[in-house]
CSV table of C-alpha atoms and ligand atoms in Angstrom, one decimal:
chain,number,residue,atom,x,y,z
A,464,MET,CA,15.0,-2.5,7.5
A,465,ALA,CA,12.1,-0.1,7.7
A,466,TYR,CA,11.3,1.9,10.8
A,467,LEU,CA,8.3,-0.3,11.7
A,468,THR,CA,8.1,-3.9,10.3
A,469,LEU,CA,5.1,-6.1,10.7
A,470,ARG,CA,5.9,-9.6,9.4
A,471,GLY,CA,3.3,-12.3,9.2
A,472,ILE,CA,1.3,-10.8,12.0
A,473,ASN,CA,-1.8,-12.8,13.2
A,474,LYS,CA,-4.3,-12.2,16.0
A,475,ILE,CA,-6.3,-15.1,17.4
A,476,TYR,CA,-8.5,-13.9,20.3
A,477,PRO,CA,-8.8,-16.2,23.4
A,478,ASN,CA,-12.3,-17.3,22.1
A,479,GLY,CA,-10.6,-18.6,19.0
A,480,PHE,CA,-11.7,-15.8,16.6
A,481,HIS,CA,-9.0,-15.2,14.0
A,482,ALA,CA,-9.2,-11.4,13.7
A,483,VAL,CA,-6.0,-10.6,11.7
A,484,HIS,CA,-4.4,-12.9,9.1
A,485,ASP,CA,-0.8,-12.7,7.9
A,486,PHE,CA,-0.4,-8.9,8.1
A,487,ASN,CA,2.8,-7.8,6.3
A,488,LEU,CA,3.8,-4.1,6.2
A,489,GLU,CA,6.9,-2.0,6.3
A,490,ILE,CA,6.5,1.6,7.4
A,491,GLU,CA,9.2,4.2,6.9
A,492,LYS,CA,10.1,6.8,9.5
A,493,GLY,CA,7.7,9.8,9.3
A,494,GLU,CA,5.1,8.1,7.1
A,495,PHE,CA,1.4,8.7,7.6
A,496,ILE,CA,-0.2,5.3,7.2
A,497,VAL,CA,-4.0,4.9,7.3
A,498,PHE,CA,-5.7,1.5,7.9
A,499,VAL,CA,-9.1,1.6,6.3
A,500,GLY,CA,-12.0,-0.8,6.0
A,501,SER,CA,-15.5,-1.6,7.2
A,502,SER,CA,-16.2,-2.1,10.9
A,503,GLY,CA,-14.9,-5.4,12.2
A,504,CYS,CA,-12.2,-5.9,9.6
A,505,GLY,CA,-9.3,-5.9,12.1
A,506,LYS,CA,-8.0,-2.3,12.0
A,507,SER,CA,-8.1,-1.6,15.7
A,508,THR,CA,-6.8,-5.1,16.6
A,509,THR,CA,-3.8,-4.5,14.4
A,510,LEU,CA,-3.3,-1.0,15.9
A,511,ARG,CA,-3.6,-2.3,19.4
A,512,MET,CA,-1.0,-5.0,18.7
A,513,ILE,CA,1.4,-2.2,17.5
A,514,ALA,CA,0.6,-0.2,20.6
A,515,GLY,CA,1.3,-3.2,22.9
A,516,LEU,CA,-2.2,-3.2,24.2
A,517,GLU,CA,-3.0,-6.6,22.7
A,518,ASN,CA,-0.5,-9.5,22.3
A,519,ILE,CA,0.6,-10.7,18.9
A,520,SER,CA,-0.5,-14.4,18.4
A,521,LYS,CA,1.9,-15.1,15.6
A,522,GLY,CA,4.4,-13.1,13.6
A,523,ASP,CA,7.2,-10.6,14.3
A,524,PHE,CA,7.0,-6.9,15.0
A,525,TYR,CA,10.1,-4.7,14.9
A,526,ILE,CA,10.6,-1.0,15.9
A,527,ASP,CA,13.7,0.5,14.3
A,528,GLY,CA,15.1,-2.9,13.7
A,529,GLU,CA,14.5,-4.2,17.2
A,530,LYS,CA,12.1,-7.0,18.0
A,531,ALA,CA,9.2,-5.4,19.8
A,532,ASN,CA,6.7,-8.2,20.3
A,533,ASP,CA,7.3,-8.4,24.0
A,534,MET,CA,8.0,-4.7,24.7
A,535,GLY,CA,5.5,-3.0,27.0
A,536,PRO,CA,3.5,0.0,25.7
A,537,ARG,CA,5.7,2.5,27.4
A,538,GLU,CA,8.9,1.0,26.0
A,539,ARG,CA,7.6,1.3,22.5
A,540,GLY,CA,7.6,5.1,22.5
A,541,VAL,CA,4.0,5.3,21.2
A,542,ALA,CA,1.2,7.7,22.0
A,543,MET,CA,-2.4,6.7,21.2
A,544,VAL,CA,-5.4,8.9,20.6
A,545,PHE,CA,-8.8,7.2,21.0
A,546,GLN,CA,-12.2,7.9,19.5
A,547,SER,CA,-13.6,8.6,23.0
A,548,TYR,CA,-11.0,11.4,23.8
A,549,ALA,CA,-10.4,9.8,27.2
A,550,LEU,CA,-9.9,13.2,28.9
A,551,TYR,CA,-10.0,13.5,32.7
A,552,PRO,CA,-13.3,15.3,33.3
A,553,HIS,CA,-12.3,16.9,36.6
A,554,MET,CA,-9.1,18.4,35.3
A,555,THR,CA,-8.6,21.6,33.3
A,556,VAL,CA,-7.3,21.5,29.7
A,557,TYR,CA,-3.8,22.6,31.1
A,558,ASP,CA,-3.8,19.7,33.6
A,559,ASN,CA,-5.1,17.2,31.0
A,560,LEU,CA,-2.2,18.2,28.7
A,561,ALA,CA,0.3,18.2,31.5
A,562,PHE,CA,-0.7,15.0,33.3
A,563,GLY,CA,1.4,12.5,31.4
A,564,LEU,CA,4.6,14.6,31.9
A,565,THR,CA,3.8,15.2,35.6
A,566,LEU,CA,3.6,11.4,36.1
A,567,GLN,CA,7.0,11.1,34.4
A,568,GLY,CA,8.4,13.6,36.9
A,569,VAL,CA,9.3,16.2,34.3
A,570,ASP,CA,10.2,19.6,35.8
A,571,ASP,CA,7.3,22.1,36.1
A,572,ASP,CA,8.9,24.8,33.9
A,573,VAL,CA,9.6,22.2,31.1
A,574,ILE,CA,5.9,21.0,31.4
A,575,GLU,CA,4.7,24.6,31.1
A,576,GLU,CA,6.8,25.3,28.1
A,577,ARG,CA,5.6,22.1,26.4
A,578,VAL,CA,1.9,22.7,27.3
A,579,LEU,CA,2.0,26.2,25.9
A,580,ALA,CA,3.8,25.1,22.7
A,581,SER,CA,1.3,22.3,22.1
A,582,ALA,CA,-1.7,24.5,22.9
A,583,LYS,CA,-0.4,27.0,20.4
A,584,ILE,CA,-0.2,24.3,17.6
A,585,LEU,CA,-3.7,23.2,18.5
A,586,GLY,CA,-5.3,26.6,18.9
A,587,LEU,CA,-6.1,25.9,22.6
A,588,THR,CA,-4.2,28.7,24.2
A,589,ASP,CA,-7.4,30.5,25.3
A,590,TYR,CA,-8.9,27.4,26.7
A,591,LEU,CA,-6.3,26.2,29.1
A,592,ASP,CA,-8.3,27.0,32.2
A,593,ARG,CA,-11.5,25.3,31.0
A,594,MET,CA,-12.9,22.0,32.0
A,595,PRO,CA,-13.5,19.4,29.3
A,596,ARG,CA,-17.3,19.8,29.7
A,597,GLU,CA,-16.9,23.5,28.7
A,598,LEU,CA,-15.4,22.6,25.3
A,599,SER,CA,-16.9,21.6,22.0
A,600,GLY,CA,-16.4,18.1,20.6
A,601,GLY,CA,-13.7,19.5,18.2
A,602,GLN,CA,-11.9,21.2,21.0
A,603,ARG,CA,-12.0,18.1,23.2
A,604,GLN,CA,-10.5,16.1,20.4
A,605,ARG,CA,-7.7,18.7,20.1
A,606,VAL,CA,-6.9,18.2,23.7
A,607,ALA,CA,-6.8,14.4,23.2
A,608,VAL,CA,-4.4,15.0,20.2
A,609,GLY,CA,-2.4,17.5,22.4
A,610,ARG,CA,-1.9,14.8,25.1
A,611,ALA,CA,-0.2,12.7,22.5
A,612,ILE,CA,2.0,15.3,20.9
A,613,ILE,CA,3.2,16.7,24.2
A,614,ARG,CA,4.9,13.4,25.0
A,615,LYS,CA,7.2,14.0,22.0
A,616,VAL,CA,7.1,10.3,21.0
A,617,ASP,CA,8.2,9.1,17.6
A,618,ILE,CA,5.0,7.1,16.9
A,619,PHE,CA,1.4,8.3,17.0
A,620,LEU,CA,-1.4,5.8,16.8
A,621,MET,CA,-4.9,7.1,16.2
A,622,ASP,CA,-8.1,5.0,16.4
A,623,GLU,CA,-11.0,6.7,14.6
A,624,PRO,CA,-10.2,10.0,16.3
A,625,LEU,CA,-12.7,12.1,14.4
A,626,SER,CA,-15.8,9.8,14.6
A,627,ASN,CA,-17.5,11.8,17.4
A,628,LEU,CA,-17.3,15.1,15.5
A,629,ASP,CA,-19.8,16.6,13.1
A,630,ALA,CA,-19.1,16.7,9.4
A,631,LYS,CA,-17.6,20.3,9.4
A,632,GLN,CA,-15.4,19.7,12.4
A,633,ARG,CA,-14.1,16.5,10.8
A,634,VAL,CA,-12.9,18.4,7.8
A,635,THR,CA,-11.2,21.0,9.9
A,636,MET,CA,-9.5,18.4,12.2
A,637,ARG,CA,-8.5,16.4,9.2
A,638,SER,CA,-6.3,19.2,7.9
A,639,GLU,CA,-5.1,20.0,11.5
A,640,ILE,CA,-3.9,16.5,12.1
A,641,SER,CA,-2.1,16.5,8.7
A,642,GLN,CA,-0.5,19.8,9.7
A,643,ILE,CA,0.6,18.4,13.1
A,644,HIS,CA,2.1,15.4,11.3
A,645,ARG,CA,4.1,17.7,9.1
A,646,GLU,CA,5.3,19.7,12.1
A,647,THR,CA,6.2,16.8,14.4
A,648,GLY,CA,7.4,14.4,11.7
A,649,ALA,CA,6.2,11.5,13.9
A,650,THR,CA,5.4,8.2,12.2
A,651,THR,CA,1.6,8.0,12.3
A,652,ILE,CA,-0.8,5.1,12.0
A,653,TYR,CA,-4.4,6.2,11.7
A,654,VAL,CA,-7.4,3.9,11.7
A,655,THR,CA,-10.7,4.9,10.0
A,656,HIS,CA,-13.7,3.4,8.2
A,657,ASP,CA,-14.0,6.6,6.2
A,658,GLN,CA,-12.3,6.4,2.8
A,659,THR,CA,-12.3,10.2,2.4
A,660,GLU,CA,-10.2,10.5,5.5
A,661,ALA,CA,-7.9,7.9,4.2
A,662,MET,CA,-7.6,9.5,0.8
A,663,THR,CA,-7.0,13.0,2.1
A,664,MET,CA,-4.5,12.2,4.9
A,665,ALA,CA,-2.5,9.2,4.0
A,666,ASP,CA,0.9,8.8,2.4
A,667,ARG,CA,-0.1,5.2,2.0
A,668,ILE,CA,-3.3,3.4,2.7
A,669,VAL,CA,-3.8,-0.2,3.8
A,670,VAL,CA,-7.2,-1.4,2.8
A,671,MET,CA,-8.4,-4.3,5.0
A,672,ARG,CA,-11.3,-6.7,4.8
A,673,ASN,CA,-12.3,-9.6,7.1
A,674,GLY,CA,-8.9,-9.5,8.7
A,675,TYR,CA,-6.9,-9.6,5.5
A,676,ILE,CA,-5.0,-6.8,3.7
A,677,GLN,CA,-6.5,-6.2,0.3
A,678,GLN,CA,-4.0,-3.7,-1.0
A,679,VAL,CA,-1.4,-1.2,0.2
A,680,GLY,CA,-0.7,1.9,-1.8
A,681,THR,CA,-0.8,5.6,-2.2
A,682,PRO,CA,-4.2,7.2,-2.5
A,683,TYR,CA,-3.5,7.7,-6.3
A,684,ASP,CA,-2.6,3.9,-6.7
A,685,LEU,CA,-5.7,2.7,-4.9
A,686,TYR,CA,-8.0,5.1,-6.9
A,687,PHE,CA,-6.6,4.4,-10.3
A,688,ASN,CA,-5.1,0.9,-9.9
A,689,PRO,CA,-7.3,-1.1,-7.5
A,690,VAL,CA,-6.2,-4.7,-7.5
A,691,ASN,CA,-9.7,-6.1,-7.0
A,692,LEU,CA,-13.4,-5.5,-6.9
A,693,PHE,CA,-13.5,-4.7,-3.2
A,694,VAL,CA,-10.9,-1.9,-3.3
A,695,ALA,CA,-12.4,-0.5,-6.5
A,696,GLY,CA,-15.8,-0.3,-4.8
A,697,PHE,CA,-14.5,0.9,-1.4
A,698,ILE,CA,-12.3,3.8,-2.7
A,699,GLY,CA,-14.2,6.7,-4.4
A,700,GLU,CA,-17.4,8.5,-3.6
A,701,PRO,CA,-19.9,8.0,-5.1
A,702,PRO,CA,-18.6,4.5,-5.7
A,703,MET,CA,-17.6,2.9,-9.0
A,704,ASN,CA,-20.4,1.6,-11.1
A,705,PHE,CA,-20.4,-2.2,-11.7
A,706,ILE,CA,-22.1,-4.1,-14.5
A,707,GLU,CA,-22.2,-7.9,-14.3
A,708,ALA,CA,-22.3,-9.5,-17.7
A,709,ARG,CA,-21.2,-12.4,-19.8
A,710,ILE,CA,-18.6,-11.8,-22.6
A,711,ARG,CA,-19.8,-13.0,-26.0
A,712,SER,CA,-17.6,-12.5,-29.1
A,713,GLY,CA,-15.5,-10.0,-27.1
A,714,CYS,CA,-18.6,-7.9,-26.3
A,715,ILE,CA,-20.9,-7.2,-23.4
A,716,GLU,CA,-24.5,-7.0,-24.9
A,717,LEU,CA,-27.0,-5.2,-22.7
A,718,PRO,CA,-30.5,-4.0,-23.7
A,719,GLU,CA,-29.8,-0.6,-25.5
A,720,ASN,CA,-26.0,-0.8,-24.8
A,721,THR,CA,-23.2,-2.8,-26.4
A,722,ILE,CA,-19.7,-2.6,-25.0
A,723,ASP,CA,-17.1,-3.8,-27.5
A,724,LEU,CA,-14.3,-4.9,-25.1
A,725,THR,CA,-11.9,-5.5,-28.0
A,726,LEU,CA,-11.4,-1.7,-28.1
A,727,ALA,CA,-10.0,-1.7,-24.5
A,728,VAL,CA,-8.7,-5.2,-23.7
A,729,ASP,CA,-6.1,-7.3,-25.5
A,730,ARG,CA,-7.5,-10.1,-27.6
A,731,GLU,CA,-5.6,-12.9,-25.8
A,732,VAL,CA,-6.9,-11.7,-22.5
A,733,LEU,CA,-10.4,-11.5,-23.8
A,734,ALA,CA,-10.2,-15.0,-25.3
A,735,GLN,CA,-9.5,-16.3,-21.9
A,736,TYR,CA,-12.8,-14.9,-20.6
A,737,GLU,CA,-15.0,-15.6,-23.7
A,738,GLY,CA,-18.3,-17.0,-22.5
A,739,GLN,CA,-17.6,-16.2,-18.9
A,740,GLU,CA,-19.1,-13.7,-16.5
A,741,VAL,CA,-17.1,-10.6,-15.7
A,742,ILE,CA,-17.7,-7.3,-13.9
A,743,PHE,CA,-17.4,-4.1,-16.0
A,744,GLY,CA,-16.7,-1.0,-13.9
A,745,PHE,CA,-16.5,2.8,-14.5
A,746,ARG,CA,-16.3,5.7,-12.1
A,747,PRO,CA,-19.1,8.2,-12.0
A,748,GLU,CA,-16.6,11.0,-12.8
A,749,ALA,CA,-15.4,9.3,-15.9
A,750,ALA,CA,-18.6,10.2,-17.8
A,751,ARG,CA,-18.1,12.6,-20.8
A,752,LEU,CA,-20.7,14.3,-22.9
A,753,ALA,CA,-20.6,14.6,-26.7
A,754,ALA,CA,-21.5,18.3,-26.5
A,755,ARG,CA,-18.4,19.1,-24.5
A,756,ASP,CA,-15.8,16.5,-24.9
A,757,ASP,CA,-13.9,14.5,-27.6
A,758,VAL,CA,-15.7,11.2,-27.4
A,759,SER,CA,-14.1,9.5,-30.3
A,760,GLU,CA,-12.3,6.9,-28.1
A,761,ALA,CA,-15.2,6.2,-25.7
A,762,TYR,CA,-18.2,3.9,-25.2
A,763,LYS,CA,-21.6,5.4,-25.7
A,764,MET,CA,-24.0,4.6,-22.8
A,765,ARG,CA,-27.7,5.1,-23.0
A,766,CYS,CA,-29.7,5.4,-19.8
A,767,VAL,CA,-32.9,6.8,-18.3
A,768,VAL,CA,-32.5,9.5,-15.6
A,769,GLU,CA,-34.1,8.6,-12.3
A,770,LEU,CA,-32.9,11.3,-10.0
A,771,VAL,CA,-30.7,14.4,-10.3
A,772,GLU,CA,-28.7,15.7,-7.4
A,773,LEU,CA,-27.4,19.2,-8.0
A,774,LEU,CA,-24.4,19.6,-5.7
A,775,GLY,CA,-23.1,23.0,-7.0
A,776,ASP,CA,-19.7,22.0,-8.3
A,777,ASN,CA,-21.2,19.0,-10.1
A,778,THR,CA,-24.4,17.1,-10.5
A,779,ASN,CA,-24.9,13.4,-9.6
A,780,VAL,CA,-27.2,11.8,-12.1
A,781,TYR,CA,-28.8,8.5,-10.9
A,782,ALA,CA,-29.8,6.5,-13.9
A,783,ASP,CA,-31.1,3.2,-15.0
A,784,LEU,CA,-28.6,1.8,-17.5
A,785,SER,CA,-30.0,-1.3,-19.1
A,786,GLY,CA,-31.7,-2.2,-15.8
A,787,ILE,CA,-28.6,-1.4,-13.7
A,788,LYS,CA,-28.6,1.4,-11.2
A,789,SER,CA,-25.7,3.7,-12.0
A,790,ILE,CA,-24.4,7.1,-11.0
A,791,VAL,CA,-22.6,9.6,-13.3
A,792,LYS,CA,-21.2,13.0,-12.5
A,793,VAL,CA,-21.8,15.8,-14.9
A,794,ASP,CA,-21.3,19.5,-15.1
A,795,PRO,CA,-24.3,21.2,-13.4
A,796,HIS,CA,-25.0,23.1,-16.6
A,797,ASP,CA,-25.4,19.8,-18.4
A,798,SER,CA,-27.9,18.4,-15.9
A,799,PRO,CA,-30.6,16.2,-17.6
A,800,LYS,CA,-34.1,16.0,-16.4
A,801,VAL,CA,-35.8,13.2,-14.5
A,802,ALA,CA,-37.3,10.5,-16.8
A,803,GLU,CA,-35.4,11.8,-19.8
A,804,GLU,CA,-33.2,9.5,-21.9
A,805,PHE,CA,-29.6,10.5,-21.5
A,806,GLU,CA,-26.4,9.6,-23.3
A,807,PHE,CA,-22.9,9.8,-21.9
A,808,TYR,CA,-19.5,8.4,-22.9
A,809,ILE,CA,-16.9,6.4,-21.0
A,810,PRO,CA,-13.4,6.7,-22.5
A,811,TYR,CA,-11.8,3.3,-23.2
A,812,SER,CA,-9.0,4.4,-20.9
A,813,SER,CA,-11.3,4.8,-18.0
A,814,ILE,CA,-12.9,1.3,-17.8
A,815,TYR,CA,-12.2,-1.5,-15.3
A,816,LEU,CA,-12.8,-5.2,-15.7
A,817,PHE,CA,-12.9,-7.8,-12.9
A,818,ASP,CA,-12.9,-11.6,-12.9
A,819,LYS,CA,-16.3,-12.4,-11.3
A,820,GLN,CA,-15.0,-15.6,-9.7
A,821,THR,CA,-11.8,-14.4,-8.1
A,822,THR,CA,-12.9,-10.7,-8.0
A,823,ARG,CA,-9.4,-9.8,-9.2
A,824,ARG,CA,-8.8,-7.0,-11.7
A,825,ILE,CA,-8.4,-8.1,-15.4
A,826,LYS,CA,-5.7,-6.2,-17.3
A,827,THR,CA,-7.1,-3.7,-19.8
A,828,ARG,CA,-4.8,-2.1,-22.4
A,829,VAL,CA,-4.4,1.1,-20.4
A,830,SER,CA,-3.9,-0.5,-16.9
B,1026,ADP,P1,-12.2,-2.7,13.3
B,1026,ADP,O1,-11.3,-1.9,14.1
B,1026,ADP,O2,-11.8,-2.9,11.9
B,1026,ADP,O3,-13.7,-2.3,13.4
B,1026,ADP,P2,-11.6,-4.8,15.3
B,1026,ADP,O4,-10.1,-4.9,15.1
B,1026,ADP,O5,-12.1,-4.0,16.5
B,1026,ADP,O6,-12.2,-4.2,13.9
B,1026,ADP,O7,-12.3,-6.2,15.4
B,1026,ADP,C1,-12.0,-7.2,14.4
B,1026,ADP,C2,-12.8,-8.5,14.8
B,1026,ADP,O8,-12.3,-9.0,16.0
B,1026,ADP,C3,-14.3,-8.2,14.9
B,1026,ADP,O9,-15.0,-9.2,14.4
B,1026,ADP,C4,-14.4,-8.2,16.4
B,1026,ADP,O10,-15.7,-8.6,16.8
B,1026,ADP,C5,-13.4,-9.2,16.9
B,1026,ADP,N1,-12.9,-8.9,18.2
B,1026,ADP,C6,-12.4,-7.7,18.7
B,1026,ADP,N2,-12.0,-7.8,20.0
B,1026,ADP,C7,-12.3,-9.1,20.4
B,1026,ADP,C8,-12.1,-9.8,21.6
B,1026,ADP,N3,-11.5,-9.3,22.7
B,1026,ADP,N4,-12.4,-11.1,21.6
B,1026,ADP,C9,-12.9,-11.7,20.5
B,1026,ADP,N5,-13.1,-11.1,19.3
B,1026,ADP,C10,-12.8,-9.8,19.2
């Protein structure tokens, strides 16, 4: 059995709202798992059930093989880091870090040793005498993380810990939390609505929507092999482009653009969808240019440029592709001009196709 097992977990709040449906997941010791999804999809509710802060309405939860549904938060050996930091404003950084251990009656010299060791990991050594109000947001969040690691628990639970930080601090803290995870080896479950945080930090990501798991997989899996339209659109920035169209004679015919799907999808599969509406997808970064790349095995796309965003390492081209707003990424040296007609290519191996009715991915020859 895995280290943490969630089997058929459901949460129905007292007002009758069914917030989490049949959540199944096995987590190995030491894994860094990220729950990601839009606000309200049930991430925090699931985390709080794991923490023991919210009861489990239905299903079984095991820690290291032992049924844990009815264990109290302390018995579970978890430490939780909240978005709000939850620091004691009238205590110094040292005392904030030491507080949990003091309550447990740990000896002062052991406390000091652990506070100093944690402060070192978190770069807080020079701030131990300060009060929380004398710290930046990033430093406060480090103290909050420090309070969790000092307890030397086996399981860290983090609920949107970086959402109060500015963009730059978030990037720094992201790598610091990954580093702490490597150093402590603690099994970590991290909740965020930010797909970039999920992609950069997770061993495995759980994508949730409306209380249901959509897909569980490594960042690589979710990016290249999304199981449905939601995951395909949620993972990746800028998001995947989608074109809704009907298949006729194995092709999608758009004004100025014809996509011959027989080049990328098996005929038997295509036959099933003949005459039906599907969603064709490609990622902005899949675009290739004839001047630079081999485009012999690729769809030619014609569009009109509406906006060009030079980002330095690449350029985002916002375009009208047969009436559909699309984004493609190109090398900054190849940036087209606004209002120009522009041609790019999407390799057959980079296309996605979805069943419009079920939103599930349709198998293409390369997937
Ligand atoms: P997330 O963390 O993904 O933003 P939550 O787990 O906090 O989502 O909430 C999931 C859903 O459950 C939301 O629709 C929310 O309004 C609802 N919810 C959360 N707490 C309660 C509660 N105590 N009573 C009733 N509904 C709740």
